mmCIF file of C-alpha atoms in Angstrom:
data_model
loop_
_atom_site.group_PDB
_atom_site.id
_atom_site.type_symbol
_atom_site.label_atom_id
_atom_site.label_comp_id
_atom_site.label_asym_id
_atom_site.label_seq_id
_atom_site.Cartn_x
_atom_site.Cartn_y
_atom_site.Cartn_z
ATOM 1 C CA UNK A 1 6.979 3.773 -19.764
ATOM 2 C CA UNK A 2 7.999 7.647 -18.830
ATOM 3 C CA UNK A 3 8.844 8.483 -15.252
ATOM 4 C CA UNK A 4 7.970 11.578 -14.011
ATOM 5 C CA UNK A 5 10.387 13.313 -11.877
ATOM 6 C CA UNK A 6 10.000 14.711 -9.072
ATOM 7 C CA UNK A 7 11.327 18.370 -9.044
ATOM 8 C CA UNK A 8 10.869 19.575 -5.096
ATOM 9 C CA UNK A 9 13.468 20.194 -2.644
ATOM 10 C CA UNK A 10 13.978 17.417 -0.331
ATOM 11 C CA UNK A 11 11.694 17.530 2.174
ATOM 12 C CA UNK A 12 13.416 16.964 5.378
ATOM 13 C CA UNK A 13 11.340 14.887 7.840
ATOM 14 C CA UNK A 14 11.102 16.741 11.230
ATOM 15 C CA UNK A 15 12.756 15.568 14.078
ATOM 16 C CA UNK A 16 10.647 14.886 17.473
ATOM 17 C CA UNK A 17 13.820 13.770 19.508
ATOM 18 C CA UNK A 18 17.167 15.975 19.955
ATOM 19 C CA UNK A 19 19.533 15.727 16.731
ATOM 20 C CA UNK A 20 23.235 16.681 16.966
ATOM 21 C CA UNK A 21 22.689 18.684 14.199
ATOM 22 C CA UNK A 22 19.718 20.305 13.637
ATOM 23 C CA UNK A 23 20.505 22.303 10.469
ATOM 24 C CA UNK A 24 22.965 20.196 8.131
ATOM 25 C CA UNK A 25 24.068 22.328 5.392
ATOM 26 C CA UNK A 26 23.341 20.528 2.030
ATOM 27 C CA UNK A 27 24.948 19.838 -1.160
ATOM 28 C CA UNK A 28 24.404 18.317 -4.386
ATOM 29 C CA UNK A 29 26.077 15.088 -5.616
ATOM 30 C CA UNK A 30 24.578 14.361 -8.730
ATOM 31 C CA UNK A 31 22.633 11.242 -7.667
ATOM 32 C CA UNK A 32 20.359 13.641 -4.999
ATOM 33 C CA UNK A 33 20.950 15.989 -2.434
ATOM 34 C CA UNK A 34 22.358 14.632 0.790
ATOM 35 C CA UNK A 35 23.615 16.019 3.608
ATOM 36 C CA UNK A 36 26.893 17.345 4.924
ATOM 37 C CA UNK A 37 28.023 17.333 7.968
ATOM 38 C CA UNK A 38 30.498 18.748 10.209
ATOM 39 C CA UNK A 39 33.609 16.695 11.508
ATOM 40 C CA UNK A 40 32.223 14.550 14.539
ATOM 41 C CA UNK A 41 28.598 16.166 14.507
ATOM 42 C CA UNK A 42 25.875 13.190 13.287
ATOM 43 C CA UNK A 43 22.273 13.829 12.471
ATOM 44 C CA UNK A 44 20.146 11.531 13.016
ATOM 45 C CA UNK A 45 16.857 12.540 10.759
ATOM 46 C CA UNK A 46 18.530 10.963 7.369
ATOM 47 C CA UNK A 47 16.270 10.467 4.570
ATOM 48 C CA UNK A 48 14.735 7.562 3.332
ATOM 49 C CA UNK A 49 15.043 7.504 -0.489
ATOM 50 C CA UNK A 50 12.741 5.235 -2.666
ATOM 51 C CA UNK A 51 12.917 4.583 -6.109
ATOM 52 C CA UNK A 52 9.835 3.255 -8.255
ATOM 53 C CA UNK A 53 10.198 1.639 -11.718
ATOM 54 C CA UNK A 54 8.683 -0.773 -14.562
ATOM 55 C CA UNK A 55 10.081 -3.091 -15.888
ATOM 56 C CA UNK A 56 9.841 -5.783 -18.939
ATOM 57 C CA UNK A 57 7.711 -4.805 -22.126
ATOM 58 C CA UNK A 58 4.169 -5.326 -23.228
ATOM 59 C CA UNK A 59 1.325 -5.912 -21.432
ATOM 60 C CA UNK A 60 2.663 -7.887 -18.707
ATOM 61 C CA UNK A 61 5.040 -5.620 -16.798
ATOM 62 C CA UNK A 62 7.362 -5.787 -13.322
ATOM 63 C CA UNK A 63 6.699 -3.603 -10.830
ATOM 64 C CA UNK A 64 10.255 -2.921 -8.782
ATOM 65 C CA UNK A 65 10.510 -0.867 -5.595
ATOM 66 C CA UNK A 66 13.756 -0.121 -4.097
ATOM 67 C CA UNK A 67 13.864 1.754 -0.656
ATOM 68 C CA UNK A 68 17.444 2.904 0.729
ATOM 69 C CA UNK A 69 18.371 4.579 3.989
ATOM 70 C CA UNK A 70 20.151 7.435 4.179
ATOM 71 C CA UNK A 71 22.528 6.275 6.560
ATOM 72 C CA UNK A 72 23.495 2.577 7.844
ATOM 73 C CA UNK A 73 21.792 1.299 10.881
ATOM 74 C CA UNK A 74 23.227 -1.747 13.241
ATOM 75 C CA UNK A 75 19.511 -2.428 14.260
ATOM 76 C CA UNK A 76 18.076 -2.519 10.466
ATOM 77 C CA UNK A 77 18.307 -6.564 10.565
ATOM 78 C CA UNK A 78 15.932 -6.466 13.166
ATOM 79 C CA UNK A 79 13.094 -4.144 11.355
ATOM 80 C CA UNK A 80 10.929 -5.289 8.559
ATOM 81 C CA UNK A 81 9.128 -3.095 5.656
ATOM 82 C CA UNK A 82 5.938 -3.215 3.892
ATOM 83 C CA UNK A 83 4.962 -1.647 1.402
ATOM 84 C CA UNK A 84 1.394 -0.557 0.746
ATOM 85 C CA UNK A 85 0.870 -0.383 -3.065
ATOM 86 C CA UNK A 86 -1.976 1.024 -4.999
ATOM 87 C CA UNK A 87 -2.783 -0.211 -7.970
ATOM 88 C CA UNK A 88 -4.625 2.183 -10.861
ATOM 89 C CA UNK A 89 -7.698 0.565 -12.674
ATOM 90 C CA UNK A 90 -5.933 0.342 -15.877
ATOM 91 C CA UNK A 91 -3.662 -2.429 -14.053
ATOM 92 C CA UNK A 92 -4.693 -5.432 -12.447
ATOM 93 C CA UNK A 93 -2.427 -8.092 -10.405
ATOM 94 C CA UNK A 94 -3.454 -11.566 -10.312
ATOM 95 C CA UNK A 95 -3.859 -13.169 -6.949
ATOM 96 C CA UNK A 96 -3.164 -16.703 -8.080
ATOM 97 C CA UNK A 97 -0.064 -15.633 -9.800
ATOM 98 C CA UNK A 98 0.697 -14.411 -6.190
ATOM 99 C CA UNK A 99 0.477 -17.470 -4.529
ATOM 100 C CA UNK A 100 2.482 -19.282 -6.755
ATOM 101 C CA UNK A 101 5.338 -16.950 -6.447
ATOM 102 C CA UNK A 102 5.119 -17.365 -2.811
ATOM 103 C CA UNK A 103 5.420 -20.670 -2.869
ATOM 104 C CA UNK A 104 8.336 -20.322 -5.247
ATOM 105 C CA UNK A 105 9.590 -17.837 -2.509
ATOM 106 C CA UNK A 106 10.356 -15.250 -5.298
ATOM 107 C CA UNK A 107 7.661 -12.545 -3.841
ATOM 108 C CA UNK A 108 5.456 -12.276 -0.355
ATOM 109 C CA UNK A 109 2.915 -10.206 -1.749
ATOM 110 C CA UNK A 110 -1.045 -10.292 -0.855
ATOM 111 C CA UNK A 111 -4.006 -9.254 -2.319
ATOM 112 C CA UNK A 112 -6.302 -7.011 0.251
ATOM 113 C CA UNK A 113 -8.993 -5.456 -1.840
ATOM 114 C CA UNK A 114 -12.208 -6.900 -1.950
ATOM 115 C CA UNK A 115 -14.575 -8.153 -4.917
ATOM 116 C CA UNK A 116 -11.766 -7.762 -7.043
ATOM 117 C CA UNK A 117 -12.193 -8.975 -11.060
ATOM 118 C CA UNK A 118 -9.540 -9.439 -13.120
ATOM 119 C CA UNK A 119 -11.496 -9.676 -15.914
ATOM 120 C CA UNK A 120 -13.146 -6.591 -15.723
ATOM 121 C CA UNK A 121 -12.177 -3.857 -18.184
ATOM 122 C CA UNK A 122 -10.601 -0.721 -17.285
ATOM 123 C CA UNK A 123 -13.738 1.390 -16.948
ATOM 124 C CA UNK A 124 -15.380 -0.597 -14.723
ATOM 125 C CA UNK A 125 -12.720 -1.602 -12.316
ATOM 126 C CA UNK A 126 -12.038 0.038 -9.312
ATOM 127 C CA UNK A 127 -8.417 0.794 -7.629
ATOM 128 C CA UNK A 128 -7.165 -1.828 -5.766
ATOM 129 C CA UNK A 129 -4.397 -2.573 -2.621
ATOM 130 C CA UNK A 130 -1.594 -5.290 -2.375
ATOM 131 C CA UNK A 131 0.812 -5.636 0.620
ATOM 132 C CA UNK A 132 4.602 -6.616 -0.720
ATOM 133 C CA UNK A 133 6.945 -7.946 2.192
ATOM 134 C CA UNK A 134 9.791 -5.866 0.748
ATOM 135 C CA UNK A 135 13.178 -7.888 1.611
ATOM 136 C CA UNK A 136 16.968 -6.598 2.375
ATOM 137 C CA UNK A 137 18.854 -6.703 -0.557
ATOM 138 C CA UNK A 138 21.782 -8.916 -0.272
ATOM 139 C CA UNK A 139 24.190 -6.190 -2.158
ATOM 140 C CA UNK A 140 23.510 -3.390 0.185
ATOM 141 C CA UNK A 141 23.226 -3.813 3.627
ATOM 142 C CA UNK A 142 20.659 -0.916 4.576
ATOM 143 C CA UNK A 143 18.300 -1.293 1.177
ATOM 144 C CA UNK A 144 14.940 -3.138 1.081
ATOM 145 C CA UNK A 145 13.504 -3.749 -2.812
ATOM 146 C CA UNK A 146 10.052 -5.632 -3.546
ATOM 147 C CA UNK A 147 9.031 -7.171 -7.025
ATOM 148 C CA UNK A 148 5.181 -6.954 -8.049
ATOM 149 C CA UNK A 149 3.803 -8.533 -11.290
ATOM 150 C CA UNK A 150 1.451 -6.053 -13.037
ATOM 151 C CA UNK A 151 -0.701 -6.621 -16.146
ATOM 152 C CA UNK A 152 -2.803 -4.154 -18.767
ATOM 153 C CA UNK A 153 -6.372 -4.395 -18.275
ATOM 154 C CA UNK A 154 -8.687 -3.985 -21.442
ATOM 155 C CA UNK A 155 -9.625 -0.014 -22.060
ATOM 156 C CA UNK A 156 -11.974 1.500 -24.531
ATOM 157 C CA UNK A 157 -10.881 2.019 -28.002
ATOM 158 C CA UNK A 158 -10.080 6.076 -28.722
ATOM 159 C CA UNK A 159 -11.419 8.123 -31.342
ATOM 160 C CA UNK A 160 -8.259 9.578 -31.873
ATOM 161 C CA UNK A 161 -4.689 8.941 -30.330
ATOM 162 C CA UNK A 162 -4.076 5.003 -30.193
ATOM 163 C CA UNK A 163 -2.378 5.217 -26.627
ATOM 164 C CA UNK A 164 -3.347 5.684 -23.223
ATOM 165 C CA UNK A 165 -1.615 6.603 -19.957
ATOM 166 C CA UNK A 166 -1.620 4.704 -16.758
ATOM 167 C CA UNK A 167 0.169 6.961 -13.511
ATOM 168 C CA UNK A 168 1.597 4.304 -10.989
ATOM 169 C CA UNK A 169 1.515 6.382 -7.952
ATOM 170 C CA UNK A 170 4.389 5.954 -5.288
ATOM 171 C CA UNK A 171 2.757 3.707 -1.895
ATOM 172 C CA UNK A 172 2.766 3.672 1.583
ATOM 173 C CA UNK A 173 6.041 3.313 3.244
ATOM 174 C CA UNK A 174 5.525 0.991 6.744
ATOM 175 C CA UNK A 175 7.845 0.074 9.027
ATOM 176 C CA UNK A 176 8.062 -2.627 11.945
ATOM 177 C CA UNK A 177 10.985 -3.431 14.613
ATOM 178 C CA UNK A 178 11.373 -5.946 17.128
ATOM 179 C CA UNK A 179 12.759 -3.286 19.256
ATOM 180 C CA UNK A 180 13.163 0.500 19.332
ATOM 181 C CA UNK A 181 15.380 3.110 18.516
ATOM 182 C CA UNK A 182 15.713 6.838 18.181
ATOM 183 C CA UNK A 183 15.982 7.276 14.976
ATOM 184 C CA UNK A 184 12.717 5.540 13.955
ATOM 185 C CA UNK A 185 10.703 8.615 15.621
ATOM 186 C CA UNK A 186 12.391 10.853 12.766
ATOM 187 C CA UNK A 187 11.142 9.079 10.487
ATOM 188 C CA UNK A 188 7.455 7.665 11.084
ATOM 189 C CA UNK A 189 4.235 9.744 10.938
ATOM 190 C CA UNK A 190 1.901 6.972 12.008
ATOM 191 C CA UNK A 191 0.792 3.693 13.385
ATOM 192 C CA UNK A 192 -0.951 1.173 10.756
ATOM 193 C CA UNK A 193 -2.187 -1.695 11.934
ATOM 194 C CA UNK A 194 -1.334 -4.745 9.091
ATOM 195 C CA UNK A 195 -0.680 -8.385 9.307
ATOM 196 C CA UNK A 196 2.561 -9.141 10.688
ATOM 197 C CA UNK A 197 3.842 -11.736 7.483
ATOM 198 C CA UNK A 198 1.852 -14.093 5.475
ATOM 199 C CA UNK A 199 2.454 -17.025 7.459
ATOM 200 C CA UNK A 200 -0.124 -15.985 10.349
ATOM 201 C CA UNK A 201 -3.149 -13.751 11.327
ATOM 202 C CA UNK A 202 -1.572 -11.840 13.631
ATOM 203 C CA UNK A 203 -2.087 -8.035 13.613
ATOM 204 C CA UNK A 204 1.108 -5.660 13.799
ATOM 205 C CA UNK A 205 1.340 -2.101 14.513
ATOM 206 C CA UNK A 206 3.464 -0.534 11.638
ATOM 207 C CA UNK A 207 5.121 2.663 11.951
ATOM 208 C CA UNK A 208 3.786 4.511 7.996
ATOM 209 C CA UNK A 209 6.961 6.605 7.200
ATOM 210 C CA UNK A 210 7.927 9.415 5.269
ATOM 211 C CA UNK A 211 10.750 9.201 2.290
ATOM 212 C CA UNK A 212 11.874 11.074 -0.678
ATOM 213 C CA UNK A 213 10.906 9.525 -3.803
ATOM 214 C CA UNK A 214 13.632 10.295 -7.073
ATOM 215 C CA UNK A 215 10.401 10.229 -9.050
ATOM 216 C CA UNK A 216 7.172 11.845 -8.531
ATOM 217 C CA UNK A 217 5.314 8.471 -10.482
ATOM 218 C CA UNK A 218 5.939 6.068 -12.547
ATOM 219 C CA UNK A 219 3.868 6.758 -16.133
ATOM 220 C CA UNK A 220 3.102 3.410 -18.512
ATOM 221 C CA UNK A 221 1.958 4.029 -22.053
ATOM 222 C CA UNK A 222 -0.773 1.585 -23.417
ATOM 223 C CA UNK A 223 -1.665 1.144 -26.838
ATOM 224 C CA UNK A 224 -5.839 0.992 -27.825
ATOM 225 C CA UNK A 225 -7.973 0.284 -30.127
ATOM 226 C CA UNK A 226 -9.559 3.351 -32.626
ATOM 227 C CA UNK A 227 -12.897 3.723 -33.012
ATOM 228 C CA UNK A 228 -12.771 3.949 -36.903
ATOM 229 C CA UNK A 229 -11.578 0.188 -36.998
ATOM 230 C CA UNK A 230 -14.209 -1.148 -35.358
ATOM 231 C CA UNK A 231 -16.237 -2.006 -38.480
ATOM 232 C CA UNK A 232 -13.516 -3.532 -40.062
ATOM 233 C CA UNK A 233 -12.887 -5.338 -36.475
ATOM 234 C CA UNK A 234 -16.155 -7.038 -35.860
ATOM 235 C CA UNK A 235 -16.267 -7.755 -40.113
ATOM 236 C CA UNK A 236 -13.295 -9.609 -40.263
ATOM 237 C CA UNK A 237 -14.026 -11.626 -36.951
ATOM 238 C CA UNK A 238 -17.390 -12.407 -37.691
ATOM 239 C CA UNK A 239 -16.141 -13.883 -41.290
ATOM 240 C CA UNK A 240 -13.234 -16.091 -39.433
ATOM 241 C CA UNK A 241 -16.090 -17.380 -37.068
ATOM 242 C CA UNK A 242 -17.949 -18.565 -39.538
ATOM 243 C CA UNK A 243 -15.257 -20.126 -41.761
ATOM 244 C CA UNK A 244 -13.647 -21.904 -38.558
ATOM 245 C CA UNK A 245 -17.141 -23.309 -37.582
ATOM 246 C CA UNK A 246 -17.570 -24.501 -42.035
ATOM 247 C CA UNK A 247 -14.074 -26.168 -41.408
ATOM 248 C CA UNK A 248 -15.500 -28.138 -38.257
ATOM 249 C CA UNK A 249 -18.833 -29.477 -39.372
ATOM 250 C CA UNK A 250 -17.032 -30.858 -42.855
ATOM 251 C CA UNK A 251 -14.710 -32.678 -40.790
ATOM 252 C CA UNK A 252 -16.996 -34.161 -38.177
ATOM 253 C CA UNK A 253 -19.168 -35.049 -41.144
ATOM 254 C CA UNK A 254 -16.051 -36.470 -43.292
ATOM 255 C CA UNK A 255 -14.161 -38.246 -40.574
ATOM 256 C CA UNK A 256 -17.128 -38.868 -37.318
ATOM 257 C CA UNK A 257 -18.214 -41.926 -37.245
ATOM 258 C CA UNK A 258 -22.180 -41.795 -36.547
ATOM 259 C CA UNK A 259 -24.457 -44.856 -35.214
ATOM 260 C CA UNK A 260 -28.180 -44.838 -35.797
#
């Protein structure tokens, strides 16, 4: 897995409400840029930091998304965070697996794309969308995290290179709070209609939040077959099929009991 770092500077959100410190100075703290405020002055427009990474190896991976608010918010426990993840054509999410994970209370995710085909190869599939209801991190009071299992699709064999790349773009970050507080206005860009939760069909108006991503995107390397191996693979497959069929027929006639 290769993660492309976002080299651009932090895009500070526009603040539609009055901030006590509209022009904070920034300093580099190693893990990113953070605002350095003067004593006794507190800016309300702090950043939301999103980190997306892929866990495990092989053809079955786990997508982990972590969200951290730039400052501790007392009313954060009254808010819910919804992640709208776009799954590229080279990957797929198993809706039956998601249902099983919901029953086990491991993750809360819902496939919202229509005409979804898990068996379709990469070149016949379309981008899909998944809603993931993030949970608060027990080890961080102002952090959320979400988990989503993803799987590789079949890809066409290549003529030269034995691998292909899949880019997983950053998701949309939606937030809904039971009560309003001014700091939401610093982050919200627009409103999006989405299910309030997975337990009912009620629709809520979620705030589409502006955030800063640790990585511009996540890039996955997938091994694919080579076209020069086509004749060899087909020949070996045919020979094995004939051999196995012959052995089955021999066993049937040798040990089977036939009545006329």
